[in-house]
CSV table of C-alpha atoms and ligand atoms in Angstrom, one decimal:
chain,number,residue,atom,x,y,z
A,1,MET,CA,44.9,65.7,16.2
A,2,PHE,CA,43.0,66.5,13.0
A,3,LYS,CA,44.6,65.5,9.8
A,4,ARG,CA,46.7,68.1,8.0
A,5,LYS,CA,48.7,67.5,4.9
A,6,LEU,CA,51.9,68.6,6.7
A,7,LEU,CA,52.5,69.8,10.2
A,8,GLY,CA,54.4,73.0,10.8
A,9,ASN,CA,53.5,76.2,8.9
A,10,THR,CA,55.8,78.9,10.3
A,11,ARG,CA,58.2,80.6,8.0
A,12,VAL,CA,61.3,81.7,9.8
A,13,PRO,CA,64.4,83.3,8.3
A,14,HIS,CA,67.0,80.6,7.6
A,15,ARG,CA,70.3,82.6,8.0
A,16,LYS,CA,72.4,79.5,7.3
A,17,ASN,CA,75.5,81.7,6.8
A,18,THR,CA,77.8,78.9,7.6
A,19,ALA,CA,76.3,76.1,5.4
A,20,ASP,CA,79.2,76.2,3.0
A,21,MET,CA,81.9,76.4,5.6
A,22,PRO,CA,83.5,73.1,6.5
A,23,PRO,CA,84.2,73.0,10.3
A,24,VAL,CA,87.5,74.1,11.7
A,25,ARG,CA,88.9,72.0,14.5
A,26,MET,CA,89.7,73.4,17.9
A,27,GLU,CA,92.5,71.1,18.8
A,28,ASN,CA,92.5,71.8,22.5
A,29,ALA,CA,90.9,73.8,25.3
A,30,SER,CA,92.7,75.3,28.3
A,31,GLU,CA,90.1,73.6,30.5
A,32,VAL,CA,86.8,72.0,30.3
A,33,LEU,CA,83.8,71.8,32.6
A,34,LEU,CA,81.7,68.6,32.2
A,35,PRO,CA,78.3,68.7,33.9
A,36,MET,CA,77.0,65.3,34.9
A,37,ALA,CA,73.6,65.9,33.3
A,38,GLN,CA,74.1,66.6,29.6
A,39,HIS,CA,71.1,64.3,28.8
A,40,ILE,CA,67.6,63.6,29.8
A,41,GLY,CA,67.5,61.2,32.7
A,42,ALA,CA,69.6,60.5,35.8
A,43,PRO,CA,72.8,62.5,36.0
A,44,ALA,CA,76.0,60.4,35.5
A,45,GLU,CA,78.1,59.6,38.6
A,46,PRO,CA,81.8,60.8,38.6
A,47,THR,CA,84.4,58.0,38.6
A,48,VAL,CA,87.3,60.4,39.1
A,49,LYS,CA,88.3,62.6,42.1
A,50,VAL,CA,90.1,65.9,42.4
A,51,GLY,CA,93.8,65.6,41.5
A,52,ASP,CA,93.4,62.6,39.2
A,53,GLU,CA,95.3,62.7,36.0
A,54,VAL,CA,93.0,61.9,33.0
A,55,LYS,CA,93.5,61.1,29.4
A,56,LEU,CA,91.5,62.1,26.3
A,57,GLY,CA,88.5,59.6,25.9
A,58,GLN,CA,88.8,58.3,29.5
A,59,LEU,CA,85.6,57.6,31.3
A,60,ILE,CA,85.2,60.2,34.0
A,61,ALA,CA,81.5,59.6,34.9
A,62,ASP,CA,79.3,56.5,34.4
A,63,ALA,CA,75.6,56.2,33.6
A,64,SER,CA,73.7,55.9,36.9
A,65,GLY,CA,70.6,54.2,35.7
A,66,PRO,CA,68.8,52.8,32.7
A,67,VAL,CA,68.1,56.4,31.4
A,68,SER,CA,71.5,58.0,31.7
A,69,SER,CA,74.7,58.4,29.8
A,70,PRO,CA,78.4,58.1,30.5
A,71,ILE,CA,80.8,61.1,30.2
A,72,TYR,CA,84.4,61.0,28.9
A,73,ALA,CA,87.3,63.4,29.3
A,74,SER,CA,87.5,65.7,26.3
A,75,VAL,CA,91.1,66.8,27.1
A,76,SER,CA,94.0,65.2,28.9
A,77,GLY,CA,95.1,66.8,32.1
A,78,LYS,CA,94.2,67.0,35.8
A,79,VAL,CA,90.8,67.1,37.6
A,80,LYS,CA,90.8,70.5,39.2
A,81,THR,CA,87.4,70.5,40.9
A,82,ILE,CA,84.2,68.6,41.2
A,83,GLU,CA,81.8,71.5,41.6
A,84,GLN,CA,78.1,72.3,41.5
A,85,TYR,CA,76.9,73.6,38.2
A,86,MET,CA,73.5,75.2,37.8
A,87,ARG,CA,71.7,74.2,34.6
A,88,SER,CA,69.5,76.5,32.7
A,89,ASP,CA,66.4,74.8,34.2
A,90,GLY,CA,67.7,75.8,37.7
A,91,ARG,CA,68.8,72.2,38.7
A,92,ARG,CA,72.2,71.9,40.3
A,93,VAL,CA,74.3,69.0,39.2
A,94,PRO,CA,77.9,68.1,39.9
A,95,ALA,CA,80.4,69.0,37.2
A,96,VAL,CA,84.0,67.8,36.7
A,97,ARG,CA,86.5,70.6,35.8
A,98,ILE,CA,89.7,69.3,34.0
A,99,VAL,CA,92.7,71.6,33.4
A,100,SER,CA,94.3,70.6,30.1
A,101,ASP,CA,97.9,69.6,30.0
A,102,GLY,CA,97.9,70.7,26.3
A,103,ASN,CA,98.9,67.2,25.1
A,104,MET,CA,95.5,65.6,24.2
A,105,THR,CA,97.1,62.2,25.2
A,106,LEU,CA,94.7,59.4,24.2
A,107,ALA,CA,93.5,56.9,26.8
A,108,GLU,CA,95.0,53.5,26.3
A,109,ASP,CA,91.7,51.6,26.5
A,110,ILE,CA,90.2,53.2,23.4
A,111,ALA,CA,89.3,50.2,21.1
A,112,PRO,CA,86.5,49.5,18.8
A,113,PRO,CA,83.7,47.6,20.5
A,114,GLU,CA,82.6,44.1,19.2
A,115,VAL,CA,79.3,44.5,17.5
A,116,LYS,CA,77.7,41.2,16.5
A,117,ASP,CA,74.0,41.6,17.2
A,118,THR,CA,71.3,44.1,18.3
A,119,ASP,CA,72.2,43.9,21.9
A,120,SER,CA,75.9,44.6,21.3
A,121,LEU,CA,74.9,47.5,19.0
A,122,ILE,CA,72.8,49.0,21.7
A,123,GLU,CA,75.5,48.5,24.3
A,124,ALA,CA,78.0,50.2,21.9
A,125,ALA,CA,75.6,53.2,21.6
A,126,ARG,CA,75.5,53.3,25.4
A,127,ARG,CA,79.2,53.1,25.9
A,128,SER,CA,79.8,55.8,23.3
A,129,GLY,CA,78.1,58.4,25.5
A,130,LEU,CA,75.9,59.4,22.6
A,131,VAL,CA,72.7,61.3,23.3
A,132,GLY,CA,70.3,63.1,21.0
A,133,LEU,CA,72.5,65.8,19.5
A,134,GLY,CA,69.7,67.7,17.9
A,135,GLY,CA,69.0,69.2,21.4
A,136,ALA,CA,66.8,66.8,23.2
A,137,GLY,CA,69.6,64.9,24.8
A,138,PHE,CA,67.7,61.6,25.0
A,139,PRO,CA,70.3,58.8,25.5
A,140,THR,CA,70.6,57.1,22.1
A,141,ALA,CA,70.9,53.6,23.6
A,142,VAL,CA,67.5,54.0,25.2
A,143,LYS,CA,66.0,55.0,21.9
A,144,LEU,CA,67.7,52.0,20.2
A,145,ASP,CA,66.3,49.7,22.8
A,146,ALA,CA,63.0,49.5,20.8
A,147,LEU,CA,65.0,47.6,18.2
A,148,ARG,CA,65.2,44.7,20.6
A,149,LYS,CA,61.4,44.4,20.7
A,150,GLY,CA,61.2,44.2,16.9
A,151,ILE,CA,58.5,46.9,16.8
A,152,ILE,CA,60.4,49.4,14.6
A,153,ASP,CA,59.7,49.1,10.9
A,154,THR,CA,60.8,52.6,9.9
A,155,VAL,CA,63.8,54.7,10.7
A,156,VAL,CA,63.5,58.5,10.1
A,157,ILE,CA,66.8,60.2,9.9
A,158,ASN,CA,66.5,63.8,11.0
A,159,GLY,CA,68.4,66.1,8.7
A,160,ALA,CA,65.8,68.8,8.8
A,161,GLU,CA,67.9,71.3,10.8
A,162,CYS,CA,65.0,73.8,10.7
A,163,GLU,CA,66.3,76.2,13.4
A,164,PRO,CA,67.8,79.4,11.9
A,165,TYR,CA,71.6,79.8,11.8
A,166,ILE,CA,72.5,76.1,12.8
A,167,THR,CA,74.4,74.2,10.1
A,168,SER,CA,76.2,71.4,12.0
A,169,ASP,CA,74.0,68.6,10.6
A,170,THR,CA,74.3,70.2,7.2
A,171,ARG,CA,78.1,69.8,7.4
A,172,THR,CA,77.7,66.2,8.6
A,173,MET,CA,75.6,65.4,5.4
A,174,LEU,CA,78.2,67.2,3.2
A,175,ASP,CA,81.4,66.0,4.9
A,176,ASP,CA,80.6,62.7,6.6
A,177,GLY,CA,78.7,60.7,4.0
A,178,GLU,CA,80.8,57.6,4.6
A,179,TRP,CA,79.9,57.5,8.3
A,180,ILE,CA,76.2,58.0,7.6
A,181,TYR,CA,76.4,55.2,5.1
A,182,ARG,CA,78.0,52.9,7.6
A,183,GLY,CA,75.4,53.9,10.2
A,184,ILE,CA,72.6,52.8,7.9
A,185,ALA,CA,74.6,49.6,7.2
A,186,LEU,CA,74.8,48.9,11.0
A,187,LEU,CA,71.0,49.3,11.3
A,188,GLU,CA,70.4,47.1,8.3
A,189,THR,CA,72.5,44.4,9.8
A,190,TYR,CA,71.5,44.6,13.4
A,191,GLY,CA,68.3,46.6,13.5
A,192,GLY,CA,65.7,43.8,13.5
A,193,ASN,CA,62.6,44.3,11.4
A,194,ILE,CA,63.4,47.7,9.8
A,195,LYS,CA,62.0,47.9,6.3
A,196,LYS,CA,62.4,51.6,5.4
A,197,TYR,CA,64.9,54.4,6.1
A,198,ILE,CA,63.6,57.9,5.4
A,199,PHE,CA,65.8,61.0,5.4
A,200,GLY,CA,63.8,64.1,6.2
A,201,ILE,CA,65.7,67.2,4.9
A,202,GLU,CA,64.3,70.7,4.4
A,203,LYS,CA,64.4,71.7,0.7
A,204,ASN,CA,66.6,74.8,1.6
A,205,LYS,CA,69.5,72.3,1.8
A,206,PRO,CA,69.6,71.1,-1.9
A,207,LYS,CA,73.3,70.0,-1.6
A,208,CYS,CA,72.5,67.8,1.3
A,209,ILE,CA,69.5,66.2,-0.5
A,210,LYS,CA,71.6,65.6,-3.5
A,211,ALA,CA,74.5,64.2,-1.5
A,212,MET,CA,72.2,61.7,0.4
A,213,ARG,CA,70.4,60.7,-2.8
A,214,GLU,CA,73.6,59.9,-4.5
A,215,LEU,CA,75.0,58.1,-1.5
A,216,PHE,CA,72.0,55.7,-1.4
A,217,GLU,CA,70.9,55.6,-5.0
A,218,ARG,CA,71.5,51.8,-5.1
A,219,ASN,CA,69.6,51.1,-1.8
A,220,ASP,CA,65.8,51.0,-2.5
A,221,LYS,CA,65.1,50.8,1.3
A,222,VAL,CA,66.4,54.4,1.6
A,223,GLU,CA,64.3,57.3,0.6
A,224,VAL,CA,65.4,61.0,0.8
A,225,LYS,CA,62.5,63.3,1.3
A,226,SER,CA,62.7,66.9,0.5
A,227,LEU,CA,60.4,68.7,2.9
A,228,PRO,CA,59.1,72.3,2.8
A,229,SER,CA,61.3,74.7,4.7
A,230,LEU,CA,58.7,75.3,7.4
A,231,TYR,CA,59.5,75.5,11.0
A,232,PRO,CA,59.6,73.2,13.2
A,233,GLN,CA,60.2,70.5,10.5
A,234,GLY,CA,62.8,68.8,12.7
A,235,ALA,CA,60.6,68.4,15.8
A,236,GLU,CA,60.2,64.7,16.3
A,237,LYS,CA,56.4,64.4,16.1
A,238,VAL,CA,56.3,66.8,13.2
A,239,LEU,CA,59.0,65.0,11.3
A,240,ILE,CA,57.4,61.6,11.8
A,241,TYR,CA,54.0,62.8,10.5
A,242,ASN,CA,55.5,64.7,7.6
A,243,THR,CA,57.7,61.8,6.5
A,244,THR,CA,55.4,58.8,7.3
A,245,LYS,CA,51.9,60.2,7.9
A,246,ARG,CA,52.0,58.4,11.2
A,247,THR,CA,50.9,60.1,14.4
A,248,VAL,CA,52.6,59.4,17.7
A,249,PRO,CA,49.7,58.8,20.2
A,250,GLU,CA,49.5,61.3,23.1
A,251,GLY,CA,51.9,60.5,25.9
A,252,LYS,CA,53.6,57.7,23.9
A,253,LEU,CA,56.9,57.4,22.1
A,254,PRO,CA,57.7,57.2,18.4
A,255,SER,CA,58.4,53.5,18.8
A,256,ASP,CA,54.6,53.2,19.6
A,257,ALA,CA,54.1,54.3,16.0
A,258,GLY,CA,56.8,51.8,14.8
A,259,VAL,CA,59.3,54.6,14.2
A,260,LEU,CA,62.8,55.3,15.4
A,261,VAL,CA,63.9,58.9,14.8
A,262,ILE,CA,67.6,59.5,14.8
A,263,ASN,CA,69.5,62.6,14.1
A,264,VAL,CA,71.8,62.4,11.1
A,265,THR,CA,74.9,63.3,13.1
A,266,SER,CA,74.1,60.8,15.8
A,267,LEU,CA,73.9,58.1,13.2
A,268,ALA,CA,77.3,59.1,11.9
A,269,ILE,CA,78.8,59.1,15.4
A,270,ILE,CA,77.5,55.6,16.2
A,271,ALA,CA,79.3,54.4,13.1
A,272,LYS,CA,82.5,56.2,14.0
A,273,TYR,CA,82.4,54.7,17.5
A,274,VAL,CA,81.9,51.2,16.2
A,275,SER,CA,84.9,51.6,13.9
A,276,THR,CA,87.3,53.5,16.2
A,277,GLY,CA,86.0,53.1,19.8
A,278,MET,CA,86.5,56.9,20.3
A,279,PRO,CA,83.6,58.0,22.5
A,280,LEU,CA,81.7,61.3,22.3
A,281,VAL,CA,84.3,64.0,23.4
A,282,GLU,CA,83.8,66.7,20.8
A,283,ARG,CA,81.0,68.0,18.6
A,284,CYS,CA,80.4,70.5,15.8
A,285,VAL,CA,79.1,73.8,17.0
A,286,THR,CA,77.8,76.6,14.8
A,287,LEU,CA,79.1,79.9,16.0
A,288,ASP,CA,76.9,82.7,14.6
A,289,GLY,CA,74.7,85.7,15.3
A,290,ASP,CA,75.0,89.4,14.4
A,291,ALA,CA,77.6,90.0,17.2
A,292,VAL,CA,80.0,87.3,15.9
A,293,LYS,CA,82.9,88.6,13.8
A,294,GLU,CA,83.5,85.5,11.7
A,295,PRO,CA,80.6,83.0,11.8
A,296,LYS,CA,81.9,79.5,11.4
A,297,ASN,CA,81.4,75.8,12.3
A,298,ILE,CA,83.8,74.6,15.0
A,299,ILE,CA,84.6,71.1,16.1
A,300,ALA,CA,85.1,71.8,19.8
A,301,PRO,CA,86.0,69.7,22.8
A,302,ILE,CA,82.8,69.2,24.9
A,303,GLY,CA,83.1,71.2,28.0
A,304,VAL,CA,85.0,74.2,26.5
A,305,SER,CA,83.7,77.5,27.8
A,306,ILE,CA,81.6,79.7,25.4
A,307,ARG,CA,84.2,82.4,26.0
A,308,GLU,CA,87.1,80.2,24.7
A,309,LEU,CA,85.0,79.0,21.8
A,310,ILE,CA,84.2,82.6,20.8
A,311,GLU,CA,87.9,83.6,21.1
A,312,PHE,CA,88.9,80.7,19.0
A,313,GLY,CA,86.3,81.6,16.4
A,314,GLY,CA,87.7,85.1,16.0
A,315,GLY,CA,85.8,87.1,18.7
A,316,LEU,CA,82.9,89.4,18.6
A,317,LYS,CA,82.5,92.6,16.6
A,318,ASP,CA,80.0,94.1,19.0
A,319,LYS,CA,79.1,93.8,22.6
A,320,ALA,CA,76.9,90.8,23.3
A,321,GLY,CA,73.4,91.5,24.4
A,322,LYS,CA,72.3,87.8,24.4
A,323,VAL,CA,74.1,84.5,24.1
A,324,LEU,CA,72.1,81.5,23.3
A,325,PHE,CA,72.7,77.7,23.5
A,326,GLY,CA,71.1,76.9,20.1
A,327,GLY,CA,69.3,79.1,17.7
A,328,PRO,CA,66.8,82.0,18.2
A,329,MET,CA,63.6,79.8,18.2
A,330,MET,CA,64.4,77.2,20.8
A,331,GLY,CA,67.7,78.4,22.2
A,332,ILE,CA,68.2,78.9,25.9
A,333,ALA,CA,70.0,82.0,27.1
A,334,ALA,CA,73.4,81.4,28.7
A,335,CYS,CA,73.9,83.2,32.1
A,336,SER,CA,77.6,83.6,31.6
A,337,LEU,CA,80.3,83.2,29.0
A,338,ASP,CA,81.9,80.7,31.4
A,339,GLU,CA,79.2,78.2,30.8
A,340,PRO,CA,80.4,75.1,28.9
A,341,VAL,CA,79.5,73.7,25.5
A,342,ILE,CA,77.7,70.4,26.3
A,343,LYS,CA,76.8,67.3,24.2
A,344,THR,CA,73.5,68.9,23.0
A,345,THR,CA,75.0,72.3,22.0
A,346,GLY,CA,74.5,72.5,18.3
A,347,ALA,CA,75.1,76.2,18.1
A,348,ILE,CA,76.1,79.3,20.1
A,349,THR,CA,74.4,82.3,18.7
A,350,VAL,CA,75.4,85.7,20.0
A,351,PHE,CA,73.3,88.8,19.4
A,352,THR,CA,74.1,92.4,19.8
A,353,GLU,CA,72.5,94.5,22.6
A,354,LYS,CA,70.4,96.3,19.9
A,355,SER,CA,68.9,93.1,18.4
A,356,SER,CA,68.4,91.6,21.9
A,357,LEU,CA,66.1,94.4,23.1
A,358,ALA,CA,62.8,93.0,24.4
A,359,VAL,CA,59.9,94.2,22.3
A,360,PRO,CA,57.0,95.6,24.4
A,361,GLU,CA,54.1,93.3,24.7
A,362,THR,CA,50.5,94.5,24.2
A,363,ALA,CA,47.1,93.0,25.0
A,364,CYS,CA,46.0,89.8,23.2
A,365,ILE,CA,43.8,90.7,20.3
A,366,HIS,CA,42.4,87.2,20.0
A,367,CYS,CA,43.5,86.9,16.4
A,368,GLY,CA,44.2,83.1,16.8
A,369,ARG,CA,47.5,83.1,14.9
A,370,CYS,CA,49.2,81.4,17.8
A,371,VAL,CA,46.7,78.5,17.7
A,372,ASN,CA,47.0,78.3,13.9
A,373,ALA,CA,50.8,78.2,14.1
A,374,CYS,CA,51.0,75.4,16.7
A,375,PRO,CA,52.0,72.2,15.0
A,376,LEU,CA,50.4,70.2,17.8
A,377,ASN,CA,47.1,72.0,17.7
A,378,LEU,CA,47.5,73.4,21.2
A,379,ASN,CA,46.0,76.6,22.5
A,380,PRO,CA,48.8,78.6,24.1
A,381,THR,CA,46.5,81.4,25.1
A,382,GLU,CA,44.8,79.1,27.6
A,383,TYR,CA,48.1,78.5,29.4
A,384,SER,CA,48.7,82.2,29.8
A,385,LYS,CA,45.1,82.6,31.1
A,386,ALA,CA,45.6,79.7,33.5
A,387,LEU,CA,48.7,81.3,35.0
A,388,ASP,CA,46.6,84.4,35.8
A,389,LEU,CA,44.2,82.4,37.9
A,390,GLU,CA,44.7,83.0,41.6
A,391,ASN,CA,43.5,79.6,42.8
A,392,LYS,CA,46.1,76.9,42.4
A,393,GLU,CA,43.6,74.1,41.9
A,394,ASP,CA,41.9,76.1,39.1
A,395,ARG,CA,45.3,76.7,37.5
A,396,ILE,CA,46.2,73.1,37.6
A,397,ALA,CA,42.8,71.9,36.3
A,398,ARG,CA,43.1,74.3,33.4
A,399,LEU,CA,46.6,73.3,32.5
A,400,GLU,CA,45.7,69.6,32.6
A,401,LYS,CA,42.6,70.3,30.5
A,402,TYR,CA,44.5,72.0,27.8
A,403,LYS,CA,47.4,69.5,27.9
A,404,VAL,CA,50.2,71.9,28.5
A,405,MET,CA,52.7,69.1,28.9
A,406,LEU,CA,52.4,68.3,25.2
A,407,CYS,CA,53.9,71.7,24.4
A,408,MET,CA,57.4,71.1,22.9
A,409,GLU,CA,58.4,74.7,23.3
A,410,CYS,CA,59.1,75.2,19.6
A,411,GLY,CA,58.3,78.9,19.9
A,412,CYS,CA,56.0,79.2,16.9
A,413,CYS,CA,53.2,80.7,18.9
A,414,SER,CA,55.4,83.5,20.3
A,415,TYR,CA,57.0,84.1,16.9
A,416,VAL,CA,53.8,84.8,15.1
A,417,CYS,CA,52.0,86.8,17.9
A,418,PRO,CA,51.4,90.3,16.7
A,419,ALA,CA,51.1,91.4,20.3
A,420,ASN,CA,54.5,90.0,21.2
A,421,ARG,CA,53.0,88.0,24.0
A,422,PRO,CA,55.6,85.8,25.8
A,423,LEU,CA,53.6,82.7,25.1
A,424,VAL,CA,56.4,80.1,25.0
A,425,GLN,CA,57.9,81.5,28.2
A,426,ASN,CA,54.5,81.2,29.9
A,427,ASN,CA,54.2,77.6,28.6
A,428,ARG,CA,57.5,76.8,30.2
A,429,LEU,CA,56.4,78.3,33.5
A,430,ALA,CA,53.1,76.5,33.3
A,431,LYS,CA,54.8,73.1,32.6
A,432,GLY,CA,57.1,73.7,35.5
A,433,GLU,CA,54.1,74.3,37.8
A,434,LEU,CA,52.3,71.3,36.6
A,435,ARG,CA,55.4,69.1,36.8
A,436,GLU,CA,56.0,70.1,40.4
A,437,HIS,CA,52.3,69.5,41.3
A,438,ARG,CA,52.4,66.0,39.8
A,439,ALA,CA,55.6,65.2,41.6
A,440,HIS,CA,54.2,66.4,44.9
A,441,SER,CA,50.9,64.5,44.3
A,442,SER,CA,52.7,61.2,43.5
A,443,MET,CA,55.0,61.7,46.6
A,444,LEU,CA,51.8,62.0,48.8
A,445,LYS,CA,50.4,58.8,47.2
A,446,ASP,CA,53.6,56.9,48.0
B,1,LIG,S1,55.6,76.4,21.9
B,1,LIG,FE1,54.1,74.9,22.4
B,1,LIG,S2,52.1,75.9,22.3
B,1,LIG,FE2,53.6,77.2,21.2
B,1,LIG,S3,53.5,76.5,19.1
B,1,LIG,FE3,55.1,75.3,20.0
B,1,LIG,S4,54.1,73.4,20.7
B,1,LIG,FE4,52.5,74.9,20.3
B,2,LIG,S1,48.7,85.3,18.5
B,2,LIG,FE1,48.9,86.7,20.2
B,2,LIG,S2,47.3,88.2,19.9
B,2,LIG,FE2,46.8,86.5,18.6
B,2,LIG,S3,45.5,85.2,19.9
B,2,LIG,FE3,47.5,84.5,20.2
B,2,LIG,S4,48.3,85.6,22.0
B,2,LIG,FE4,46.5,86.7,21.3
């Protein structure tokens, strides 16, 4: 990667309509659907069966491997079904459906964990069910595991929230300063060799920058950086480079660059869990988009259907043409309004039929804007060309050569393309083909 002053150079509309709206709490849901894979890694394994009575915060599925995460009941009630749920990537995973009894009765075993060293902090993060809330879904305990090795000297706290519309992290920074403060205190006490804490916040959130600077004005280990509002400022590798000037080596993790990146809301949630023992059963979701009657932030039980969330939020003012998990740059289209909000759902954005119309694509004019926009210096046109090759070996060789697996699907290339080429969609297809090929090859070797 050649050196740039800053990575990321795409200007996208901010549309942070809900930034000044403290979240409203959805106290209950009629039922919730909790898929066993709401994180990267092995799906969790159900610990309940159909007909069981469950309470709020009760473990209903345990982590099934080192990279996995437990899941807790987000309402009290009865397990109605354990069914197959198809994720947006086409994978089918079991999902537990709980019909609420309307009481939100708390599980008796909720109690703060004992945290006295790095190991117990990591174990607390594991038991909390916390995964990367910014969208990636990487189990937080696995990330924190690098603290044990003493290789982390810098923590980057991700408060960039660069995706249009989404303001759930913004609200954490404005409403939950105390928990963020306690989260940093936990890392200072049990985080090993950490020397520096850097908040990365886009400068279009001046209130958040001010709030964090005031909160940590007496802590000279903490720096709050105001970053240009250029997308994708919150992408992990981009944020690391723009805050520390360190580059994560290809195929390696941030810990290989001595950095731990943690989302600002995740940090607050760890602190809450350590104080209360209440695992991750709810999250703040921004409900917005031009079809939404009253955009707002909603603290919703995990597993509530999009339909119920929208109804609670005041409904739609126009027929929905497209419903996204997330924002318009990286969001994934929901197949149905019955799909559930999961741990990684930071927003539900609903667009009218008119604004969801596909724009016709035309031929590539070789302008190079997509290459210039890519924060990772990739060449997305090569992936589209590779997909057009008839011979599979040629396709695979080309995708390997141009390193398609590095693509983080930020969507900058598609966004800037004057010919409306579906570049990020092609990148996803290309990654899928290469992933399948690699899995098949390694199976043959075994
Ligand atoms: S989607 Fe991939 S190829 Fe396109 S700009 Fe983002 S990282 Fe680069
Ligand atoms: S931005 Fe679009 S038109 Fe320009 S080179 Fe890339 S794919 Fe071709």
